[in-house]
Amino acid sequence: MTGDVAALIEAAGDGIDFDGLVVEDTAYGYRFETPEVSKRGIDTSELAALADGDPYVANWRYWAETVGGRGTARRAFLRWLEGADAAGTDDAESGDDTEGDSDAGRGDGAQRGDTDGDEGGDDATVDARERLAALRDGGRARTWGELRIRVRLADAGGERVYDVRHRDDAAADPRDLDAFRDPGAAHDLVKYDDRGRYRPLSTAPSLPHGWQFVELDGDALVDTVDFVYPATVANWHREREGALDVTHWRETAARQTGIYGLVSDLPTEALTWAAEACCVDSQCLKRREWDHDAGTELDVPRGDGEFPCREPCSLFVAAAREFTKLEGEPEDTHEVTLSESEVEGLGDLVDAVAEDRVDEVREADLDDGANRYRVRYLRAKRGRDLGIDS
Amino acid sequence: MQALVIAAHGSHLNPGSSEPTFAHAETIRATGAFDEVREAFWKEEPSFREVLRTLESDEVYVVPLFVSEGYFTERVIPRELRLEGWNVSDWESDGTDADHATLSAADVEKTVHYCGPVGTHDAMGDVIVERARSITEDRDLADFGLAVVGHGTERNENSAKAIHYHADRLRRSGLFAEVRAVFMDEEPEVDDVATLFETDDVVVVPLFVADGFHTREDIPEDLGLTDDYRRGYDVPTAVDGVRIWYAGAVGTEPLVADVVLERAADAGADVADAIAAVRERTRSGPEATTGTATGRSR
Ligand code: SF4
């Protein structure tokens, strides 16, 4: 008797109803059902014969024993990866009311998750048969921030294998990517962007390319994601459970002490500008769920990210400190004489810095206000008027 | 299940700041003593605010990778972890002997054992010795002076207390010919190391958790090892006829992982085997040192 079968018989007493597999121990013998087989009134040896090598039994065992952890974010995330979390694909084992297909308490994120970033192409309501077939047949991929995570069935049984790479590298030849197996390698790998610049904000859309994590098990996969995007799985899970504890700016600011104590003075209008500067999708892949306070929303796009931002982060607070100091300065009228083109050029320049495209402006792009020669020309001509000492 | 959280400052600017934290966490992870080991930061992620929710364990040992008791260990970390009913008097410390407190956190259902910082644990003395040994390539330290460098008072008087605490213990250990505490912003100053000691050789060990611009730039220049840190310096470098062996931040020493474990053990974590394994891996010389020479003070 294989381990799968022994485990199944032990669990049958409580009844199993999971991913298309139904097993019950009734007064008239066992009931065993899968999308392919339906038997009632069978004895233990018949049950064992049916269960031996059955893919639905192996799948059940993977989730019951290898993954376990009912109600945990880790399990919910692994279910979500293979589209096993949505309506019609019940993760509710008997008596399990912490997961499952209830729509109650589902945040927007879950709805979005069902249609977005799903390279597998099938929507999440496919039944267990199709899901398992897809996992056997090339696997299924989803995106998480800039990560592309692929899950497939290992050679035999219900065990899964997970691979992670940059989503832009989805189609890359694996031989062109550096391969890692230890999740601990991830934090070093994502510390710098492709241009070697330090990334203090993990969810900035500047994840470097050219690497892959291969042959991970479920725990290692979640650890890898946690190194790349810390706490995103935990907060995503809370949101799906309807339990995301959002802390709005006013409360975060009031809590600050030391050199950050002054951020409470940031005017609400300036807070809006700050969120536009730091939190939109081009700067951060978290979906901003916090506002000034529960009753005062900021009129700034929240972003479409899979995972929520539940509170202003340390980088935002540090930026807010500078903005607060700027807002505290008195304003004055300065007179500078500029041609229309020079004003436009300054606009180009501001825009180029704000969009991080300065490096894309070539030396001979002399019609671009952010062109180095043009800016040097402007500085030579107007530097003194603009308060530049050179 | 039990988890360990190493709580450190981190940086928005200096990528090296969190490296020791990750390295020590990795060492401890490899022992298997905890079901989960997580890094948490003030300036990086996961933040102190969100680290506890990333854990499945219901017993969590939080060890601050900070040099001294003060603003961060007493106010910022407990506040950000949402430790309920935290009161600094729970530590019953006069500035260098915080031990641990058992609390709950408002956003998770877990028991949190909040430990004193790594820097003030007695075992940190062993790490300083280990650092001195490795930088001097196992020469006989009995001929050496030892300067333990601290930041100084700034926002926190306990920071100087921690330096004096270790300097005093190491002096009593008799392992060095001479031991002094020196500081960046108060007397006696790091600038004067070459004239403060009577020995011909002085090992200089900054009690900092990570290398940053203080330990890479300011201190080497203040010591007179170089006019410009970018040009580098030799170990040792002769300054006014004294050979100075500059060790860099003690926090990068692998044996710090042992101190983290000691903190957790003091708070009740079952990690005796892991401590033995980490010592085996990270200690170069014979089993030391300050503990045996001076007796543990607790
Ligand atoms: S506060 Fe803004 S920048 Fe920081 S994590 Fe949240 S959304 Fe991103």
XYZ file of C-alpha atoms and ligand atoms in Angstrom:
696
model
C 0.000 0.000 0.000
C 1.484 3.328 -0.974
C 1.690 6.245 1.427
C -1.072 7.998 -0.500
C -3.453 5.103 0.014
C -2.694 4.699 3.719
C -3.227 8.407 4.292
C -6.442 8.335 2.313
C -7.925 5.491 4.325
C -7.032 7.249 7.526
C -8.678 10.484 6.403
C -11.726 8.793 4.899
C -13.340 8.505 8.308
C -13.791 12.263 8.439
C -14.768 12.421 4.796
C -12.834 14.079 1.961
C -14.257 16.497 -0.564
C -11.391 18.196 -2.266
C -10.478 19.195 -5.837
C -12.861 16.696 -7.414
C -12.030 13.875 -5.021
C -14.830 12.642 -2.743
C -14.236 9.846 -0.261
C -16.677 8.847 2.446
C -16.832 6.005 4.895
C -20.537 5.132 4.999
C -22.556 2.393 6.633
C -22.553 0.654 3.214
C -18.829 0.815 2.613
C -16.656 3.492 1.098
C -17.720 5.962 -1.518
C -14.936 7.026 -3.920
C -15.486 9.629 -6.602
C -13.296 11.581 -8.954
C -14.157 13.256 -12.248
C -13.268 9.927 -13.866
C -14.461 7.266 -11.415
C -17.555 6.834 -9.273
C -17.870 3.883 -6.894
C -20.015 3.270 -3.854
C -20.166 0.508 -1.307
C -16.590 -0.660 -1.812
C -14.391 -2.243 0.823
C -10.947 -1.216 1.951
C -9.046 -3.277 -0.566
C -11.178 -2.013 -3.448
C -10.664 1.523 -2.188
C -6.941 0.935 -1.985
C -6.864 -0.421 -5.532
C -8.758 2.595 -6.874
C -6.708 5.101 -4.944
C -3.330 3.660 -5.850
C -1.789 5.942 -8.451
C -4.924 8.055 -8.774
C -3.974 11.653 -9.628
C -6.788 13.153 -7.542
C -5.651 11.226 -4.498
C -2.065 12.328 -5.061
C -3.295 15.908 -5.469
C -5.311 15.716 -2.265
C -2.311 14.406 -0.406
C -0.079 17.189 -1.700
C -2.422 19.780 -0.273
C -3.283 17.901 2.905
C 0.235 16.942 3.890
C 3.016 18.539 1.871
C 1.443 21.992 1.964
C -0.859 21.657 4.958
C -1.202 24.913 6.848
C -4.912 25.424 6.402
C -5.881 29.041 6.726
C -2.329 30.272 6.149
C -1.283 32.852 3.595
C 1.254 30.405 2.236
C -1.389 27.844 1.373
C -3.783 30.430 -0.055
C -1.014 31.794 -2.269
C -0.059 28.354 -3.576
C -3.730 27.639 -4.297
C -4.091 30.945 -6.078
C -1.050 30.237 -8.227
C -2.756 27.320 -9.844
C -6.174 28.906 -9.966
C -7.508 26.556 -7.334
C -8.854 29.281 -5.124
C -11.883 30.588 -6.979
C -15.569 29.766 -7.088
C -16.238 26.226 -8.273
C -12.808 25.010 -7.248
C -13.500 24.554 -3.614
C -10.587 24.464 -1.234
C -13.022 23.849 1.564
C -12.223 20.477 2.978
C -14.841 19.244 5.371
C -15.216 21.574 8.256
C -12.794 24.089 6.768
C -14.389 27.473 6.749
C -11.276 29.565 6.635
C -10.801 29.245 2.896
C -13.040 28.242 0.094
C -15.260 29.871 -2.404
C -17.254 32.246 -0.284
C -17.434 35.633 -1.890
C -17.940 37.256 1.456
C -14.935 39.171 2.561
C -13.181 38.973 -0.771
C -11.309 42.152 -1.504
C -11.054 43.667 -4.943
C -7.663 42.103 -5.239
C -9.095 38.634 -5.473
C -11.430 39.594 -8.281
C -8.594 41.183 -10.158
C -6.455 38.151 -9.504
C -8.805 35.949 -11.410
C -8.391 37.719 -14.692
C -5.073 39.458 -14.522
C -1.547 38.309 -15.015
C -2.762 34.888 -15.921
C -0.561 33.595 -18.668
C -2.218 30.210 -18.407
C -5.072 31.735 -20.344
C -7.825 29.776 -18.613
C -10.011 31.491 -16.123
C -9.904 30.360 -12.554
C -13.161 28.454 -12.581
C -11.809 25.545 -14.576
C -12.545 22.338 -12.834
C -10.051 20.134 -11.083
C -9.635 17.890 -14.108
C -8.550 20.712 -16.364
C -6.367 22.236 -13.696
C -4.465 19.046 -13.066
C -4.152 18.392 -16.791
C -2.704 21.866 -17.277
C -0.267 21.359 -14.413
C 0.937 18.142 -15.993
C 1.053 19.607 -19.431
C 3.584 22.418 -19.224
C 2.278 23.964 -16.027
C 0.572 27.197 -15.260
C 2.056 30.652 -14.774
C 0.939 33.774 -12.960
C 2.543 37.099 -12.304
C 3.157 38.660 -8.920
C 4.522 42.147 -9.305
C 7.292 41.686 -11.831
C 7.687 38.025 -10.963
C 6.454 35.294 -13.203
C 5.837 32.140 -11.213
C 5.240 28.828 -12.919
C 3.897 25.732 -11.218
C 3.803 22.252 -12.690
C 3.430 18.722 -11.469
C 6.613 16.874 -10.695
C 7.243 13.701 -12.640
C 5.124 11.440 -10.484
C 2.382 11.890 -7.939
C 0.905 15.165 -6.796
C 4.056 17.045 -5.806
C 4.553 20.447 -7.437
C 7.619 22.152 -8.759
C 7.808 25.941 -8.924
C 10.000 28.212 -11.049
C 10.372 31.974 -10.710
C 11.892 34.552 -13.014
C 11.336 38.140 -14.132
C 8.133 38.316 -16.101
C 9.996 39.970 -18.983
C 12.169 36.844 -19.124
C 9.146 34.559 -19.481
C 10.148 33.484 -22.965
C 13.895 33.549 -22.388
C 15.989 30.486 -23.073
C 16.710 28.999 -19.617
C 20.354 28.651 -20.585
C 20.573 32.428 -20.768
C 19.387 32.852 -17.197
C 21.471 32.296 -14.055
C 19.812 29.493 -12.130
C 19.300 29.460 -8.357
C 17.737 26.902 -6.052
C 18.202 28.539 -2.670
C 15.626 31.211 -1.755
C 18.310 32.915 0.332
C 19.986 34.012 -2.891
C 17.005 36.186 -3.742
C 17.639 39.163 -1.504
C 21.114 39.724 -2.945
C 19.828 39.243 -6.454
C 17.150 41.921 -6.230
C 19.193 44.416 -4.251
C 20.305 46.297 -7.359
C 18.511 47.125 -10.588
C 19.854 46.308 -14.044
C 21.970 49.461 -13.947
C 23.499 48.546 -10.615
C 21.535 51.046 -8.575
C 20.493 50.091 -5.052
C 16.767 49.368 -4.729
C 15.607 50.550 -1.292
C 11.951 49.887 -2.174
C 11.346 46.224 -2.921
C 8.180 46.869 -4.904
C 9.639 49.499 -7.228
C 9.177 48.225 -10.808
C 12.901 47.915 -11.321
C 13.494 44.250 -10.661
C 16.671 43.119 -12.415
C 16.543 40.545 -15.207
C 18.533 37.493 -16.168
C 17.992 35.016 -13.332
C 15.654 32.192 -12.482
C 14.825 30.116 -9.455
C 14.214 26.546 -10.491
C 12.826 23.375 -8.971
C 11.509 25.000 -5.823
C 9.052 23.293 -3.550
C 6.105 25.231 -2.181
C 7.835 26.468 0.975
C 10.902 27.580 -0.951
C 8.713 29.338 -3.497
C 6.931 31.356 -0.822
C 10.265 32.145 0.852
C 11.631 33.372 -2.470
C 8.618 35.616 -3.041
C 8.998 36.878 0.532
C 12.597 37.876 -0.120
C 11.715 39.658 -3.356
C 8.502 41.300 -2.160
C 8.486 41.066 1.637
C 5.115 40.713 3.385
C 3.121 41.005 0.144
C 1.720 37.490 0.443
C 0.665 38.037 4.054
C -1.100 41.315 3.304
C -2.700 39.989 0.124
C -4.082 37.103 2.147
C -5.424 39.391 4.836
C -7.163 41.431 2.175
C -8.788 38.348 0.644
C -9.997 37.359 4.068
C -11.518 40.803 4.471
C -9.092 41.504 7.289
C -6.595 43.964 5.856
C -5.729 46.431 8.602
C -5.141 49.644 6.712
C -3.298 52.384 8.591
C -3.970 55.763 7.041
C -1.478 58.577 6.761
C -2.816 60.592 9.663
C -2.215 57.765 12.086
C 1.179 56.843 10.632
C 2.316 60.452 10.785
C 1.089 60.909 14.349
C 3.107 57.886 15.464
C 6.425 59.244 14.178
C 9.038 60.530 16.584
C 12.569 61.861 16.329
C 13.480 63.415 13.004
C 10.200 62.190 11.468
C 8.009 63.859 14.073
C 7.454 66.819 11.760
C 5.659 64.907 8.994
C 2.291 65.485 10.651
C 2.566 69.033 9.353
C 2.429 67.935 5.712
C -0.678 69.625 4.243
C -3.273 67.236 2.768
C -2.827 68.742 -0.680
C 0.899 68.067 -0.477
C 0.194 64.525 0.691
C -1.704 64.032 -2.561
C 1.304 65.239 -4.548
C 3.557 62.974 -2.518
C 1.387 59.925 -3.240
C 1.399 60.855 -6.916
C 5.171 61.168 -6.769
C 5.897 57.895 -4.967
C 2.986 55.473 -5.005
C 1.587 55.229 -8.542
C 2.254 52.089 -10.562
C 5.208 53.540 -12.440
C 6.991 53.912 -9.076
C 5.614 51.153 -6.878
C 3.698 47.991 -7.691
C 1.746 47.874 -4.467
C -1.854 49.018 -4.727
C -2.269 51.916 -2.318
C -5.110 51.213 0.073
C -4.321 53.965 2.575
C -5.527 57.552 2.323
C -5.203 60.644 4.445
C -7.732 59.105 6.805
C -10.677 56.763 6.408
C -12.923 59.680 5.401
C -10.511 61.632 3.184
C -9.454 59.858 0.027
C -6.498 61.051 -1.978
C -7.368 61.808 -5.574
C -4.500 59.748 -6.969
C -4.737 56.409 -8.829
C -4.241 53.561 -6.381
C -2.623 51.289 -8.917
C -3.623 47.897 -10.261
C -1.186 45.771 -8.287
C -2.112 42.328 -7.073
C -0.997 43.077 -3.531
C -2.042 45.976 -1.316
C -0.080 48.701 0.430
C -1.663 48.921 3.836
C 0.349 51.780 5.260
C 2.804 54.454 4.077
C 6.223 52.778 3.934
C 9.476 54.031 5.430
C 10.640 55.436 2.105
C 7.417 57.387 1.769
C 7.761 58.727 5.306
C 11.357 59.767 4.575
C 10.202 61.516 1.386
C 7.322 63.134 3.258
C 9.826 64.558 5.720
C 11.588 66.403 2.908
C 8.297 67.524 1.363
C 7.120 68.794 4.750
C 10.250 70.892 5.053
C 9.729 72.236 1.522
C 6.110 73.096 2.285
C 7.203 74.906 5.430
C 9.255 77.421 3.437
C 7.733 80.772 2.589
C 7.054 81.300 -1.124
C 8.452 84.241 -2.970
C 8.181 85.686 -6.446
C 11.333 85.259 -8.514
C 11.740 86.972 -11.830
C 13.446 85.017 -14.593
C 13.319 85.970 -18.240
C 12.887 82.928 -20.480
C 11.784 82.336 -24.052
C 8.812 80.092 -24.693
C 11.121 77.332 -25.889
C 13.236 77.624 -22.774
C 10.154 77.172 -20.586
C 9.201 74.144 -22.661
C 12.731 72.824 -22.370
C 12.602 73.105 -18.581
C 9.343 71.173 -18.715
C 11.043 68.456 -20.775
C 13.840 68.316 -18.262
C 11.565 67.976 -15.253
C 9.609 65.335 -17.077
C 12.708 63.385 -18.076
C 13.956 63.257 -14.488
C 10.518 62.385 -13.131
C 10.110 59.558 -15.614
C 13.690 58.358 -15.196
C 14.413 58.715 -18.915
C 17.419 61.040 -18.718
C 19.692 58.199 -19.808
C 17.600 57.650 -22.908
C 18.172 61.163 -24.253
C 21.039 60.879 -26.724
C 23.777 63.436 -27.232
C 22.395 64.432 -30.628
C 18.754 64.702 -29.478
C 19.213 68.441 -29.439
C 15.520 69.145 -29.792
C 14.850 67.466 -26.422
C 14.841 69.846 -23.466
C 16.580 67.170 -21.394
C 19.475 66.870 -23.850
C 22.735 67.415 -22.032
C 24.106 70.041 -24.447
C 20.851 71.953 -24.337
C 20.790 71.908 -20.562
C 24.445 72.987 -20.405
C 23.648 75.763 -22.889
C 20.747 76.878 -20.715
C 22.967 76.839 -17.647
C 25.655 78.873 -19.434
C 23.088 81.415 -20.557
C 20.644 81.587 -17.641
C 22.390 79.749 -14.819
C 22.782 82.805 -12.678
C 19.108 83.794 -13.060
C 18.064 80.259 -12.131
C 20.150 80.314 -8.978
C 22.748 77.850 -10.278
C 26.316 78.531 -9.231
C 28.666 77.061 -11.750
C 6.504 26.435 16.029
C 9.066 29.039 17.002
C 10.407 31.886 14.918
C 13.318 34.256 15.182
C 13.176 37.841 13.970
C 16.415 39.788 13.707
C 15.423 43.440 13.905
C 17.903 45.858 12.349
C 18.080 49.418 11.121
C 18.731 48.934 7.400
C 19.175 51.850 5.042
C 17.585 53.582 2.059
C 21.037 54.585 0.850
C 23.647 52.067 1.931
C 23.072 48.578 0.491
C 25.712 47.151 2.843
C 23.788 48.124 5.942
C 21.569 45.052 5.957
C 24.188 42.566 4.797
C 25.262 41.405 8.278
C 21.605 40.920 9.203
C 21.034 38.638 6.242
C 24.305 36.812 6.844
C 23.586 36.090 10.516
C 20.012 35.082 9.694
C 21.335 32.668 7.088
C 23.777 31.139 9.586
C 20.978 30.591 12.075
C 18.570 29.330 9.425
C 21.104 26.670 8.520
C 21.070 25.322 12.083
C 17.359 24.543 11.827
C 16.871 25.763 15.406
C 13.882 27.866 14.410
C 11.026 26.934 12.118
C 11.262 30.407 10.640
C 13.994 33.041 10.650
C 13.148 36.477 9.360
C 15.017 39.755 8.933
C 13.102 42.955 9.721
C 14.093 46.564 9.266
C 13.317 50.145 10.115
C 14.338 51.317 6.643
C 14.016 48.192 4.532
C 11.486 45.408 4.201
C 9.813 43.626 5.752
C 9.279 46.535 8.094
C 8.997 46.100 11.842
C 5.316 46.897 11.286
C 4.691 43.963 9.001
C 7.191 41.287 9.918
C 5.146 39.416 12.525
C 2.313 38.725 10.113
C 4.697 36.985 7.730
C 5.285 34.236 10.305
C 3.248 31.103 10.899
C 4.866 30.399 14.295
C 3.051 31.364 17.442
C 6.195 31.870 19.530
C 8.406 34.637 18.196
C 11.792 35.738 19.526
C 12.717 39.240 18.433
C 16.388 40.133 18.768
C 17.432 43.693 17.890
C 20.695 43.847 15.976
C 21.577 47.131 17.611
C 24.655 48.151 19.545
C 23.001 49.634 22.570
C 19.767 50.126 24.393
C 18.065 53.346 23.545
C 15.733 55.070 21.126
C 15.381 52.151 18.719
C 15.247 49.254 21.145
C 13.134 51.029 23.733
C 10.773 53.076 21.609
C 10.793 52.449 17.879
C 10.869 48.654 17.701
C 8.238 47.983 20.401
C 5.991 50.667 18.950
C 6.292 49.427 15.373
C 5.829 45.785 16.382
C 2.713 46.944 18.273
C 3.837 45.231 21.468
C 0.961 45.634 23.862
C 1.693 47.003 27.279
C 5.398 47.426 26.577
C 7.161 49.400 29.201
C 10.889 49.843 29.122
C 11.001 48.994 32.822
C 10.075 45.412 31.804
C 13.700 45.057 30.879
C 14.848 46.148 34.331
C 17.936 47.592 32.767
C 20.220 50.417 33.778
C 21.373 50.778 30.203
C 23.353 47.628 29.531
C 21.515 44.691 30.974
C 18.221 44.431 29.178
C 17.238 40.812 29.061
C 13.810 40.027 27.629
C 10.114 40.656 28.048
C 7.203 38.458 26.988
C 4.369 40.347 25.330
C 1.651 40.094 22.731
C 1.344 42.152 19.564
C -1.840 43.914 18.557
C -2.090 42.698 14.959
C -1.258 39.000 15.332
C -2.058 36.184 17.710
C 1.433 35.354 18.823
C 3.587 35.427 21.896
C 6.486 37.790 21.346
C 9.661 37.448 23.377
C 11.277 40.816 22.992
C 14.992 40.537 23.747
C 17.659 43.061 24.621
C 19.995 44.183 21.833
C 22.872 42.104 20.568
C 25.426 44.808 21.393
C 25.061 44.691 25.175
C 25.072 40.929 25.611
C 28.128 39.611 27.425
C 28.836 37.265 24.524
C 29.530 40.343 22.409
C 32.822 40.547 24.310
C 33.761 37.210 22.771
C 32.959 38.575 19.350
C 35.255 41.546 19.910
C 38.032 39.151 20.887
C 37.287 36.986 17.870
C 37.462 40.041 15.660
C 40.785 41.064 17.183
C 42.141 37.572 16.654
C 41.143 37.380 13.030
C 42.472 40.814 12.098
C 45.809 40.124 13.817
C 45.969 36.654 12.298
C 46.089 34.953 15.690
C 49.021 36.818 17.150
C 49.376 36.825 20.928
C 46.955 39.515 22.024
C 48.611 39.829 25.419
C 51.028 42.270 23.788
C 48.262 44.293 22.173
C 46.192 47.234 23.183
C 42.507 47.092 22.330
C 40.433 50.165 21.480
C 36.683 49.572 21.440
C 35.164 52.364 19.366
C 31.705 53.759 19.903
C 29.702 56.517 18.413
C 29.404 58.471 21.609
C 26.524 60.072 23.352
C 24.621 61.868 20.587
C 20.941 61.062 21.133
C 21.621 58.243 23.530
C 23.732 58.039 26.663
C 23.439 54.237 26.695
C 25.510 54.037 23.561
C 28.617 55.063 25.503
C 27.613 52.822 28.411
C 27.668 49.764 26.156
C 31.200 50.580 24.970
C 32.462 51.089 28.508
C 30.723 47.922 29.630
C 32.596 45.764 27.147
C 35.867 47.636 27.565
C 35.714 47.096 31.330
C 34.963 43.409 31.021
C 37.679 42.883 28.442
C 40.166 44.743 30.605
C 39.347 42.453 33.520
C 39.747 39.416 31.286
C 43.463 40.138 30.989
C 43.478 39.017 27.366
C 44.960 42.328 26.211
C 47.799 44.401 27.621
C 45.568 47.454 27.687
C 41.921 48.155 26.866
C 40.250 51.509 26.283
C 36.894 52.808 25.153
C 37.175 55.577 22.543
C 34.535 57.583 20.727
C 33.813 59.488 17.571
C 32.148 62.443 19.223
C 33.359 62.561 22.796
C 36.536 62.111 24.828
C 38.656 60.072 24.636
C 38.525 60.421 20.898
C 39.360 57.921 18.254
C 41.752 60.496 16.760
C 44.054 60.032 19.740
C 44.368 56.255 19.715
C 48.035 56.348 18.687
C 48.960 58.425 21.736
C 46.532 56.910 24.254
C 48.142 53.479 24.406
C 51.473 52.350 25.755
C 51.599 49.219 23.623
C 53.321 49.146 20.222
C 50.290 47.454 18.670
C 46.675 48.476 19.029
C 43.675 46.626 17.622
C 40.805 48.987 16.912
C 37.359 47.380 16.903
C 34.314 49.579 16.263
C 31.200 48.359 18.060
C 28.967 48.994 15.052
C 26.480 46.532 13.597
C 27.392 47.133 9.967
C 30.042 48.818 7.912
C 28.944 52.191 6.701
C 30.502 55.554 6.195
C 31.484 55.862 9.876
C 33.502 52.651 9.890
C 34.733 52.832 6.296
C 35.450 56.517 5.994
C 35.425 58.538 9.210
C 37.190 56.206 11.600
C 40.096 55.231 9.288
C 40.688 58.917 8.585
C 40.320 59.919 12.254
C 42.785 57.220 13.266
C 45.287 58.651 10.807
C 45.408 55.470 8.722
C 44.831 57.465 5.561
C 44.081 60.998 4.437
C 41.463 59.752 2.068
C 39.604 56.510 2.724
C 39.204 55.974 -1.036
C 42.915 55.272 -1.286
C 42.643 52.536 1.331
C 45.153 51.643 4.045
C 47.171 48.693 5.264
C 46.520 46.478 8.263
C 48.486 47.232 10.290
C 49.394 50.842 9.535
C 51.993 52.630 11.631
C 50.744 55.919 13.075
C 53.182 57.900 15.247
C 55.204 54.732 15.782
C 52.179 52.656 16.868
C 50.971 49.824 14.668
C 47.199 50.158 14.284
C 45.219 47.082 13.333
C 41.869 48.372 12.224
C 39.160 45.704 12.280
C 36.065 47.369 10.816
C 32.573 46.929 12.223
C 32.369 44.068 14.693
C 28.806 43.370 13.583
C 30.022 41.728 10.386
C 31.864 39.071 12.397
C 30.129 35.711 11.791
C 30.182 34.921 15.512
C 27.529 37.619 16.020
C 25.047 34.913 15.005
C 25.977 33.230 18.258
C 25.063 36.337 20.247
C 21.689 36.493 18.509
C 21.074 32.898 19.561
C 22.244 33.617 23.108
C 19.678 36.390 23.316
C 16.929 34.073 22.181
C 18.140 31.349 24.565
C 18.069 33.794 27.476
C 14.435 34.438 26.580
C 13.635 30.737 26.702
C 14.158 29.551 23.131
C 15.354 25.982 22.850
C 18.517 26.545 20.814
C 21.377 24.941 22.746
C 22.371 22.676 19.843
C 22.284 25.563 17.426
C 24.554 27.623 19.656
C 27.095 24.821 19.699
C 26.869 24.447 15.923
C 27.259 28.154 15.258
C 30.260 28.455 17.562
C 31.839 25.556 15.789
C 31.356 27.236 12.434
C 32.155 30.822 13.241
C 34.863 30.783 15.876
C 38.464 30.543 14.783
C 40.434 30.270 18.007
C 40.071 28.223 21.162
C 36.872 28.476 23.172
C 37.326 31.865 24.781
C 37.409 34.138 26.765
C 35.700 36.928 28.502
C 33.011 34.721 29.987
C 35.481 32.266 31.442
C 38.040 34.837 32.426
C 35.724 37.223 34.210
C 32.681 35.135 34.970
C 29.324 35.827 33.419
C 27.661 38.658 35.160
C 24.287 36.964 34.811
S 3.685 53.954 0.556
Fe 3.645 54.187 -1.640
S 5.740 53.810 -2.270
Fe 5.535 52.986 -0.204
S 4.991 50.840 -0.511
Fe 3.075 51.966 -0.318
S 2.449 52.443 -2.411
Fe 4.605 51.856 -2.449
